[in-house]
XYZ file of C-alpha atoms in Angstrom:
445
model
C -36.774 -15.042 124.727
C -37.448 -17.759 127.709
C -33.726 -17.201 129.735
C -34.108 -13.928 129.668
C -37.915 -14.680 130.975
C -35.751 -16.463 134.457
C -34.495 -14.761 137.401
C -30.968 -13.476 136.179
C -29.591 -9.971 135.842
C -30.130 -7.482 138.359
C -32.934 -6.789 141.032
C -33.965 -8.600 144.522
C -34.423 -12.082 143.705
C -32.135 -12.311 140.521
C -29.461 -10.933 141.919
C -29.339 -7.418 142.362
C -27.081 -5.691 143.776
C -27.690 -3.569 147.464
C -30.956 -3.397 148.434
C -32.406 -4.820 151.622
C -32.830 -8.759 150.228
C -34.661 -11.361 152.029
C -33.037 -13.651 154.491
C -35.447 -16.073 153.126
C -33.506 -16.419 149.531
C -30.586 -18.106 147.868
C -28.073 -15.273 148.425
C -30.260 -13.015 150.434
C -31.597 -12.200 147.122
C -28.559 -9.811 146.931
C -26.001 -11.777 144.712
C -26.074 -11.547 141.233
C -26.726 -13.805 139.080
C -24.615 -13.614 135.578
C -26.859 -16.385 133.962
C -30.351 -16.951 134.097
C -31.823 -20.822 134.739
C -32.070 -21.223 131.068
C -28.460 -20.514 129.664
C -24.916 -22.689 128.783
C -23.278 -24.506 131.737
C -21.002 -22.400 133.832
C -18.330 -24.928 134.470
C -16.502 -28.853 133.706
C -17.097 -30.957 136.461
C -14.185 -33.278 135.014
C -11.294 -33.640 137.214
C -8.638 -34.740 135.496
C -5.227 -32.592 134.384
C -5.722 -32.319 129.835
C -4.912 -35.772 128.106
C -4.004 -37.307 131.716
C -5.890 -39.904 133.521
C -5.851 -39.706 137.602
C -7.287 -37.203 140.797
C -4.150 -35.022 140.905
C -6.117 -31.778 139.752
C -9.571 -32.172 141.438
C -9.499 -28.154 142.737
C -11.078 -25.080 140.947
C -7.935 -23.247 141.289
C -6.406 -25.842 139.308
C -8.818 -25.932 136.665
C -9.192 -22.831 136.529
C -5.178 -22.220 135.904
C -5.798 -24.605 133.060
C -8.143 -22.610 131.133
C -10.939 -24.472 131.492
C -13.527 -22.993 134.036
C -12.219 -19.685 133.344
C -15.489 -17.562 134.126
C -16.293 -16.604 137.553
C -19.282 -19.200 139.019
C -21.992 -17.200 141.300
C -22.279 -20.315 144.552
C -23.808 -20.904 147.365
C -20.867 -21.142 149.976
C -22.461 -22.931 152.610
C -23.835 -25.481 150.284
C -20.060 -25.980 149.263
C -18.707 -26.588 152.601
C -21.521 -28.499 153.296
C -19.871 -31.175 149.921
C -16.555 -30.502 150.303
C -16.114 -30.958 154.398
C -18.235 -34.559 152.985
C -15.923 -34.825 150.732
C -16.751 -34.483 147.786
C -14.308 -32.597 145.572
C -14.113 -29.248 144.922
C -14.518 -29.576 141.128
C -18.568 -31.081 141.303
C -19.158 -29.266 144.925
C -19.057 -25.923 142.909
C -21.230 -26.759 139.949
C -23.776 -28.303 143.109
C -23.021 -25.244 145.083
C -23.791 -23.262 141.541
C -27.643 -24.996 141.374
C -28.162 -23.771 144.705
C -27.449 -19.719 144.074
C -31.782 -20.365 142.699
C -35.220 -20.343 144.635
C -37.064 -23.465 143.961
C -39.675 -22.640 141.197
C -42.343 -24.886 142.921
C -43.026 -27.746 145.386
C -45.732 -29.687 146.729
C -47.119 -29.507 149.883
C -46.883 -32.854 150.366
C -43.640 -33.400 149.812
C -42.318 -30.423 152.159
C -41.620 -32.535 154.553
C -39.477 -36.117 153.895
C -36.658 -38.237 154.879
C -33.519 -36.375 152.901
C -31.821 -40.031 153.722
C -33.987 -41.689 151.505
C -35.721 -39.545 149.418
C -33.445 -37.072 146.681
C -37.372 -34.392 145.787
C -35.938 -31.488 147.704
C -31.867 -31.823 145.319
C -34.496 -32.483 142.536
C -36.485 -29.443 143.537
C -33.461 -27.551 142.573
C -31.524 -29.368 139.907
C -35.095 -29.856 137.808
C -35.040 -25.446 137.267
C -31.522 -25.248 136.754
C -32.263 -25.979 132.635
C -28.791 -25.755 131.454
C -27.450 -26.983 128.428
C -26.065 -29.991 129.829
C -27.433 -31.632 133.510
C -25.612 -34.186 135.473
C -28.288 -36.416 137.034
C -27.172 -38.863 139.833
C -29.443 -42.443 139.865
C -32.593 -41.962 141.587
C -32.739 -42.741 145.331
C -34.465 -46.183 145.603
C -31.556 -48.816 145.692
C -33.402 -51.395 143.218
C -33.706 -48.495 140.175
C -31.745 -49.587 137.027
C -30.707 -46.290 136.035
C -27.486 -44.684 136.978
C -25.339 -42.232 136.430
C -26.588 -40.159 134.149
C -25.746 -36.945 131.598
C -28.518 -35.325 129.071
C -27.866 -32.845 126.704
C -30.479 -30.562 126.473
C -29.111 -27.885 124.172
C -30.965 -29.615 121.261
C -34.213 -27.979 119.259
C -36.784 -30.400 118.739
C -37.087 -31.306 114.789
C -40.508 -31.658 112.709
C -40.673 -35.016 112.305
C -39.172 -38.250 114.330
C -36.546 -39.246 111.397
C -34.973 -35.684 111.985
C -34.997 -36.333 115.817
C -34.181 -39.871 115.734
C -31.399 -38.759 113.448
C -29.920 -36.231 115.893
C -30.419 -37.734 119.350
C -27.982 -41.021 117.269
C -25.817 -38.265 116.771
C -25.230 -37.204 120.120
C -24.584 -40.417 121.810
C -22.389 -41.757 118.553
C -20.586 -38.512 119.481
C -20.454 -39.031 123.350
C -20.017 -43.304 122.741
C -16.288 -42.424 119.874
C -14.919 -39.889 122.181
C -14.817 -42.523 125.248
C -14.067 -45.346 122.964
C -10.850 -42.934 121.410
C -10.328 -41.480 124.535
C -10.800 -38.291 122.592
C -10.130 -34.572 124.893
C -12.339 -31.892 122.901
C -11.883 -29.610 125.831
C -11.630 -26.223 125.683
C -11.782 -22.421 127.338
C -16.015 -23.031 129.066
C -16.420 -18.956 127.058
C -15.923 -20.573 124.330
C -18.832 -22.572 125.036
C -21.101 -19.962 125.471
C -19.510 -18.247 122.417
C -20.540 -20.439 120.694
C -24.195 -20.505 121.801
C -24.036 -16.831 120.870
C -22.856 -17.527 117.317
C -25.357 -20.388 117.513
C -28.254 -18.054 118.017
C -27.612 -16.358 114.799
C -29.507 -16.127 111.754
C -28.022 -18.687 109.311
C -25.286 -19.989 111.843
C -25.200 -23.238 110.197
C -23.535 -22.517 107.203
C -22.450 -18.916 107.392
C -21.386 -19.135 111.582
C -17.996 -20.204 112.604
C -17.366 -21.690 115.599
C -14.746 -22.616 118.169
C -13.549 -25.929 118.224
C -10.422 -28.462 119.302
C -8.593 -29.300 116.101
C -6.323 -32.194 118.001
C -8.606 -34.164 120.620
C -6.908 -37.025 119.431
C -2.860 -35.528 119.902
C -0.970 -37.862 122.753
C -3.901 -40.638 122.985
C -2.130 -43.334 120.961
C 0.882 -42.396 122.674
C -0.073 -45.223 126.192
C 1.488 -42.011 128.179
C -0.941 -41.904 131.469
C 0.690 -41.082 134.115
C -0.376 -38.665 136.282
C 1.346 -35.571 137.416
C 0.737 -32.300 140.050
C -1.114 -29.832 138.674
C 2.194 -27.090 139.757
C 4.033 -28.814 136.576
C 1.598 -28.510 133.374
C 2.795 -29.608 130.512
C 3.571 -27.407 127.673
C 0.269 -27.550 125.838
C -1.210 -27.474 129.461
C 0.736 -24.234 129.909
C 0.444 -22.679 126.335
C -3.973 -22.442 126.833
C -3.895 -21.628 129.630
C -1.916 -18.386 128.803
C -3.848 -18.499 125.969
C -7.120 -18.087 127.541
C -5.458 -14.792 129.645
C -4.253 -13.298 126.805
C -7.451 -13.564 125.204
C -9.581 -12.700 127.765
C -11.710 -9.679 126.021
C -11.869 -11.138 123.565
C -14.142 -14.688 122.060
C -11.556 -17.730 121.820
C -9.054 -17.464 119.011
C -7.504 -19.132 117.100
C -4.461 -20.539 119.911
C -3.695 -23.677 122.086
C -5.466 -25.814 119.447
C -8.457 -24.023 119.393
C -9.613 -22.322 115.677
C -13.185 -21.365 114.718
C -14.400 -23.966 112.264
C -17.323 -24.161 109.626
C -19.813 -26.686 111.083
C -19.579 -28.577 107.726
C -15.909 -28.705 108.649
C -16.988 -30.059 112.713
C -18.806 -32.665 111.242
C -16.226 -33.713 107.961
C -12.859 -32.469 108.785
C -10.593 -30.517 108.060
C -6.879 -30.532 107.838
C -5.402 -33.224 110.447
C -8.721 -32.749 111.744
C -10.710 -35.645 110.245
C -14.128 -34.420 111.469
C -16.878 -35.801 114.086
C -18.724 -38.368 111.163
C -15.870 -40.386 109.789
C -14.336 -40.983 113.753
C -17.890 -42.217 114.223
C -18.188 -44.189 111.088
C -14.353 -45.367 111.730
C -15.299 -46.234 115.415
C -19.216 -48.385 114.139
C -16.297 -50.303 111.802
C -13.752 -51.132 114.888
C -17.089 -52.738 117.483
C -18.284 -54.389 113.466
C -22.058 -52.925 114.178
C -24.159 -55.839 111.950
C -24.683 -53.832 108.234
C -28.641 -53.576 108.856
C -27.587 -50.636 112.033
C -25.000 -49.549 109.566
C -27.270 -48.796 107.119
C -29.631 -46.836 108.772
C -27.228 -44.463 111.097
C -25.400 -44.147 107.250
C -28.445 -42.669 106.861
C -28.510 -40.176 109.536
C -25.154 -39.623 109.507
C -25.681 -38.434 105.626
C -28.396 -36.282 106.658
C -27.229 -34.156 109.275
C -24.590 -33.673 107.036
C -26.357 -32.631 104.840
C -28.214 -29.878 106.820
C -24.411 -28.588 107.761
C -23.631 -28.305 104.378
C -26.219 -26.174 103.841
C -28.127 -28.504 101.172
C -31.215 -29.695 103.093
C -32.751 -26.031 105.089
C -32.871 -26.090 109.113
C -36.430 -25.306 110.209
C -36.111 -21.814 111.587
C -34.670 -21.257 107.167
C -37.649 -23.121 105.902
C -40.337 -21.244 108.642
C -38.687 -18.289 107.342
C -38.925 -18.817 103.884
C -42.111 -19.643 104.418
C -43.368 -16.416 106.935
C -42.249 -14.435 103.252
C -44.104 -16.325 100.144
C -47.167 -16.668 102.048
C -49.592 -14.372 100.085
C -50.828 -12.214 103.441
C -47.428 -11.613 104.380
C -47.201 -7.632 104.209
C -43.342 -8.019 105.048
C -43.925 -5.712 107.688
C -42.425 -8.214 110.392
C -46.008 -9.021 111.735
C -47.165 -12.812 111.176
C -51.255 -12.688 110.823
C -53.222 -15.083 112.330
C -53.616 -16.837 108.937
C -49.569 -17.082 108.190
C -49.491 -18.193 111.762
C -52.503 -21.353 110.667
C -51.469 -21.789 108.184
C -47.389 -22.855 109.495
C -48.767 -24.343 111.746
C -50.973 -26.940 109.448
C -47.679 -26.904 107.382
C -45.711 -28.455 109.935
C -48.520 -30.880 111.660
C -48.392 -32.352 107.781
C -45.620 -32.636 107.271
C -44.327 -34.084 111.180
C -47.174 -36.467 110.915
C -45.765 -37.667 107.391
C -48.977 -37.103 105.576
C -46.897 -34.468 103.647
C -43.196 -34.107 102.169
C -40.982 -31.894 102.164
C -37.397 -31.617 99.635
C -36.004 -28.132 101.024
C -35.895 -29.775 104.354
C -35.717 -33.610 104.296
C -34.344 -33.403 100.157
C -34.271 -37.480 99.253
C -33.839 -38.922 103.010
C -36.729 -41.118 103.714
C -36.815 -43.444 106.125
C -39.063 -46.310 107.669
C -39.904 -45.673 111.400
C -38.222 -46.129 113.913
C -39.121 -49.376 115.184
C -38.740 -50.971 119.198
C -37.861 -54.099 117.436
C -35.007 -52.915 115.326
C -32.860 -51.598 117.639
C -29.526 -52.162 117.152
C -27.698 -55.549 117.736
C -24.404 -54.642 118.628
C -23.501 -52.776 122.226
C -21.709 -49.171 121.817
C -18.233 -50.609 123.420
C -16.711 -47.871 125.812
C -16.247 -49.512 128.506
C -12.217 -51.302 127.815
C -9.494 -48.940 129.577
C -8.308 -46.663 126.737
C -4.968 -47.335 125.715
C -3.939 -47.549 121.645
C -6.737 -47.334 119.912
C -5.699 -44.609 117.754
C -2.772 -46.758 115.736
C -1.719 -46.024 112.040
C -4.322 -48.481 110.784
C -7.565 -46.921 112.476
C -6.337 -43.121 110.804
C -6.155 -44.647 107.979
C -9.593 -46.030 108.301
C -10.602 -42.159 109.536
C -8.863 -40.670 106.315
C -11.585 -43.114 104.258
C -14.711 -42.424 105.903
C -13.689 -38.628 105.286
C -12.301 -38.919 101.495
C -16.664 -41.567 101.614
C -18.102 -38.305 103.073
C -16.890 -35.096 101.120
C -17.289 -37.385 97.735
C -20.998 -38.370 98.827
C -21.579 -34.027 100.007
C -20.071 -33.937 96.115
C -21.750 -36.557 94.652
C -25.392 -35.244 96.102
C -24.609 -31.598 95.133
C -23.846 -32.511 91.515
C -26.916 -34.978 90.893
C -28.367 -31.679 91.606
C -26.910 -29.653 89.642
C -27.571 -31.945 86.589
C -31.347 -31.292 87.537
C -31.207 -27.869 87.848
C -29.581 -27.862 84.596
C -31.704 -31.171 82.744
C -34.856 -29.145 83.947
C -33.048 -25.618 82.031
C -31.739 -27.798 78.522
C -35.733 -29.160 78.643
C -37.155 -25.311 79.034
C -34.428 -23.947 76.397
C -35.442 -26.540 74.157
C -38.968 -26.222 74.317
C -38.694 -22.733 73.474
C -36.014 -23.089 70.577
C -38.932 -25.467 69.047
C -41.674 -22.725 69.834
C -39.112 -20.325 68.242
C -38.784 -22.804 65.408
C -42.244 -23.367 65.020
C -43.050 -19.295 64.718
C -40.734 -19.652 61.521
C -41.238 -22.211 60.160
C -45.179 -20.317 59.698
C -43.719 -17.420 58.717
C -41.740 -19.123 55.796
C -44.101 -20.238 54.460
C -45.693 -16.944 54.274
């Protein structure tokens, strides 16, 4: 909804073809933009050959031929020339120039005339009004700032409680650490990322949907071979990936080149040779010797994420739909009255404030508030040079965590089934007692 209200699509200022345009606007107001400001990213900015170190493929053409950046990306040509002439590599220059196809939305009168050698407000004015799923952020201009280079993960929706938000935030950070620690390669054509976002917007996508995902992120990681090769001689895997992208251009992604359709639970818990994101995280935490207290808290978060992915717990969207459908004022006419909306918001507030439990959303997961004094005591190691980290013992550890995860999921389901069966048995026994009482009364007559 928000994305559809942005300045993408057609029309002057929105990227329509033809027309007089406006010389003061980006692209003279006539360049077609295929996406809104509120959209998925359109390019990768990693400048390495797939699965290799080095910067020998830092060209837009190389990444496109390798099957990564397979979308057409509109960009401001003047900004691109300025960046490349200043020594910025083509891939990063394309990303920045793509941001500058937009016009500023808001600017303060006192921040118009600035020294661009000392202030970054003019850049941030464009950067911060492109609300894409991921944002690459340079450090602030102030030299005394402790803030470094950052990547913002922006696609996740806010949850109702601090516990849920903490669980998903911790999960995302740990996945990033695991990728760096094990030197994993989850790259797939950027068009598959767009496809996944479209699928994620469908109803009950968490439990019913399938998502494009690389099944072999570890392949080649333990070989210790990181020799540079020119982009003119790609590996068979890279050539297969490029061919797959060309062959499947009209489809979403297909199941070629290591990219398969997996359910969210399979992505989390594993399928086949792929151990799953959660077992990878647990293996990483074991290897860096995470303290027991921290590990106990993280395990609760990870178990909660898996329970959501498996469908054991409702998502907020599923829960809200059920609330509306079961409200006494709802007439099944797609109209949400003021009373229904007010009751829903009041319920959300009570749950978010911790005043009311919601087993449908949270099950039996109860954790204390996240406090600053309880911050983790183990550094999230990622700076060491990647090498033979995926050994046979490490692989065995991942397999053990994968089995543990599957058994815990099965245990929760069995406990839920047992509780339901006990309730049915008690109801049947009560009904049986009533029947026997009635029979005894009849027999006495």
